[in-house]
CSV table of C-alpha atoms in Angstrom, one decimal:
chain,number,residue,atom,x,y,z
A,1,MET,CA,27.5,144.5,72.8
A,2,GLY,CA,25.2,147.3,73.6
A,3,TYR,CA,24.1,150.7,72.2
A,4,GLU,CA,26.7,153.4,72.4
A,5,VAL,CA,26.5,157.2,71.9
A,6,PHE,CA,29.4,159.6,71.7
A,7,LEU,CA,29.4,163.2,72.9
A,8,VAL,CA,31.7,165.5,71.0
A,9,LYS,CA,32.3,169.2,71.2
A,10,THR,CA,33.8,171.1,68.2
A,11,GLN,CA,34.5,174.7,67.2
A,12,THR,CA,31.2,175.2,65.5
A,13,ASN,CA,29.2,172.1,66.5
A,14,GLN,CA,28.3,172.0,62.8
A,15,GLU,CA,31.2,170.1,61.2
A,16,PRO,CA,30.4,166.8,59.6
A,17,PHE,CA,31.9,163.9,61.6
A,18,GLU,CA,34.5,163.1,59.0
A,19,GLU,CA,35.9,166.7,59.2
A,20,ILE,CA,36.4,166.7,63.0
A,21,VAL,CA,40.2,166.9,63.5
A,22,SER,CA,40.6,168.6,66.9
A,23,PRO,CA,37.5,168.4,69.2
A,24,VAL,CA,37.2,171.1,71.8
A,25,PRO,CA,37.9,169.6,75.3
A,26,PHE,CA,35.1,169.2,77.8
A,27,PRO,CA,35.6,170.9,81.2
A,28,PRO,CA,38.0,169.2,83.6
A,29,PRO,CA,36.6,166.1,85.2
A,30,GLU,CA,35.8,167.7,88.6
A,31,GLU,CA,33.8,170.5,86.9
A,32,LEU,CA,32.1,168.2,84.5
A,33,LEU,CA,31.0,165.8,87.2
A,34,ALA,CA,29.9,168.8,89.4
A,35,ARG,CA,27.7,170.1,86.6
A,36,ILE,CA,26.2,166.7,86.0
A,37,ARG,CA,25.6,166.2,89.7
A,38,GLN,CA,23.9,169.6,89.9
A,39,ARG,CA,21.6,168.9,86.9
A,40,PHE,CA,20.8,165.4,88.0
A,41,PRO,CA,21.0,165.4,91.8
A,42,GLY,CA,21.3,162.0,93.4
A,43,CYS,CA,21.7,160.2,90.1
A,44,LEU,CA,25.5,160.1,89.7
A,45,ASP,CA,27.9,157.4,91.0
A,46,ASP,CA,31.4,158.7,90.4
A,47,ARG,CA,33.4,156.6,92.7
A,48,ASP,CA,35.6,155.9,89.6
A,49,PRO,CA,35.8,159.4,87.9
A,50,THR,CA,36.9,157.8,84.6
A,51,TRP,CA,33.9,155.5,84.4
A,52,VAL,CA,30.7,157.0,86.0
A,53,TYR,CA,27.1,155.8,86.2
A,54,LEU,CA,24.2,158.1,85.7
A,55,SER,CA,20.8,156.6,86.6
A,56,SER,CA,17.4,157.1,88.2
A,57,TRP,CA,14.4,154.9,88.4
A,58,GLU,CA,12.5,157.2,90.8
A,59,ASN,CA,11.0,160.7,90.9
A,60,SER,CA,9.3,160.3,87.5
A,61,LEU,CA,12.6,159.6,85.7
A,62,GLU,CA,13.6,156.3,84.2
A,63,PHE,CA,17.1,156.2,82.8
A,64,SER,CA,20.5,154.5,83.2
A,65,MET,CA,23.8,154.9,81.4
A,66,GLU,CA,27.5,154.6,81.8
A,67,LEU,CA,29.8,157.5,81.0
A,68,ASN,CA,33.3,156.6,80.0
A,69,LEU,CA,35.3,159.8,80.5
A,70,GLY,CA,38.8,158.4,80.2
A,71,GLU,CA,41.8,160.0,81.7
A,72,GLY,CA,43.4,163.4,80.9
A,73,PRO,CA,41.6,166.1,79.0
A,74,ILE,CA,38.2,164.8,78.0
A,75,GLN,CA,37.9,165.0,74.2
A,76,CYS,CA,34.9,162.7,73.9
A,77,ILE,CA,32.5,161.1,76.3
A,78,MET,CA,31.4,157.6,75.4
A,79,VAL,CA,27.9,156.9,76.7
A,80,VAL,CA,27.4,153.1,77.0
A,81,HIS,CA,24.0,151.4,77.3
A,82,PRO,CA,21.6,154.4,77.6
A,83,ALA,CA,18.4,152.7,78.7
A,84,GLY,CA,15.0,153.7,80.0
A,85,ARG,CA,12.2,155.9,78.9
A,86,ASP,CA,14.1,159.1,79.6
A,87,SER,CA,17.6,158.2,78.3
A,88,MET,CA,17.3,160.2,75.1
A,89,TRP,CA,16.0,163.2,77.1
A,90,VAL,CA,19.1,162.9,79.4
A,91,LEU,CA,21.4,162.8,76.4
A,92,GLN,CA,19.7,165.9,75.1
A,93,GLU,CA,20.2,167.6,78.5
A,94,LEU,CA,23.9,166.6,78.5
A,95,CYS,CA,24.4,168.1,75.1
A,96,ARG,CA,22.7,171.3,76.2
A,97,LEU,CA,24.7,171.4,79.4
A,98,PHE,CA,28.0,171.0,77.7
A,99,GLN,CA,27.2,172.6,74.3
A,100,CYS,CA,28.1,169.4,72.4
A,101,ARG,CA,26.6,167.0,70.0
A,102,ALA,CA,25.8,163.3,70.2
A,103,PHE,CA,26.3,160.7,67.5
A,104,ASP,CA,25.7,157.0,67.2
A,105,ASP,CA,26.3,154.5,64.4
A,106,GLY,CA,23.5,156.2,62.5
A,107,GLY,CA,25.1,159.6,62.6
A,108,TRP,CA,24.4,162.8,64.5
A,109,LEU,CA,21.4,162.8,66.9
A,110,ASP,CA,19.5,166.0,65.9
A,111,PHE,CA,17.9,167.1,69.1
A,112,GLU,CA,16.9,170.5,67.6
A,113,HIS,CA,14.9,168.8,64.8
A,114,PRO,CA,14.3,165.2,65.9
A,115,GLN,CA,12.8,162.8,63.5
A,116,GLY,CA,11.7,159.2,63.6
A,117,TRP,CA,12.5,157.1,66.6
A,118,LEU,CA,14.4,160.0,68.3
A,119,LYS,CA,11.3,162.3,68.0
A,120,LYS,CA,9.1,159.6,69.4
A,121,ALA,CA,11.4,158.9,72.3
A,122,LEU,CA,11.7,162.5,73.3
A,123,GLU,CA,8.0,163.2,73.0
A,124,GLU,CA,7.2,160.1,75.1
A,125,SER,CA,9.6,161.1,77.8
A,126,GLN,CA,8.4,164.7,77.9
A,127,ARG,CA,4.7,163.7,77.9
A,128,PHE,CA,5.2,161.3,80.7
A,129,ARG,CA,7.2,163.7,82.9
A,130,ARG,CA,4.8,166.6,82.2
A,131,ASP,CA,1.7,164.5,83.0
A,132,GLU,CA,3.3,162.7,86.0
A,133,LEU,CA,4.8,165.8,87.5
A,134,SER,CA,1.7,168.0,87.0
A,135,ASN,CA,-0.3,165.4,88.8
A,136,LYS,CA,2.1,165.7,91.7
A,137,GLY,CA,2.3,169.5,91.6
A,138,VAL,CA,6.1,169.3,91.0
A,139,SER,CA,8.0,171.5,88.6
A,140,ASP,CA,9.8,169.7,85.7
A,141,LEU,CA,13.5,168.7,86.2
């Protein structure tokens, strides 16, 4: 069994988890995948549009995760096995891209005011990408 994170979009994106009755659907799968592909070019394997792989171990990015989109209107995205130095940054980007929130078995992941392990993970990712990309003269992803 691995680590799982769930992406959920609600009316206000402020409701406690227990009070979420009707999540707001994500865009249709074609649009959702196109937006991910645009944000993370060359990183998406969507041969099966219900279970896609998002990964990169090149270009100063290190992450890998599986996205279970399911069938029909997408009410929740299950992110399975987010791994690599930049995985939390990618999750933050997905939340920003789709205006949603992420939660795991510890509760909501607060990307606006990260604390503890999440803050450390985001800082490490940002520091590495900033240092690595500035040494190469490349703009940040």
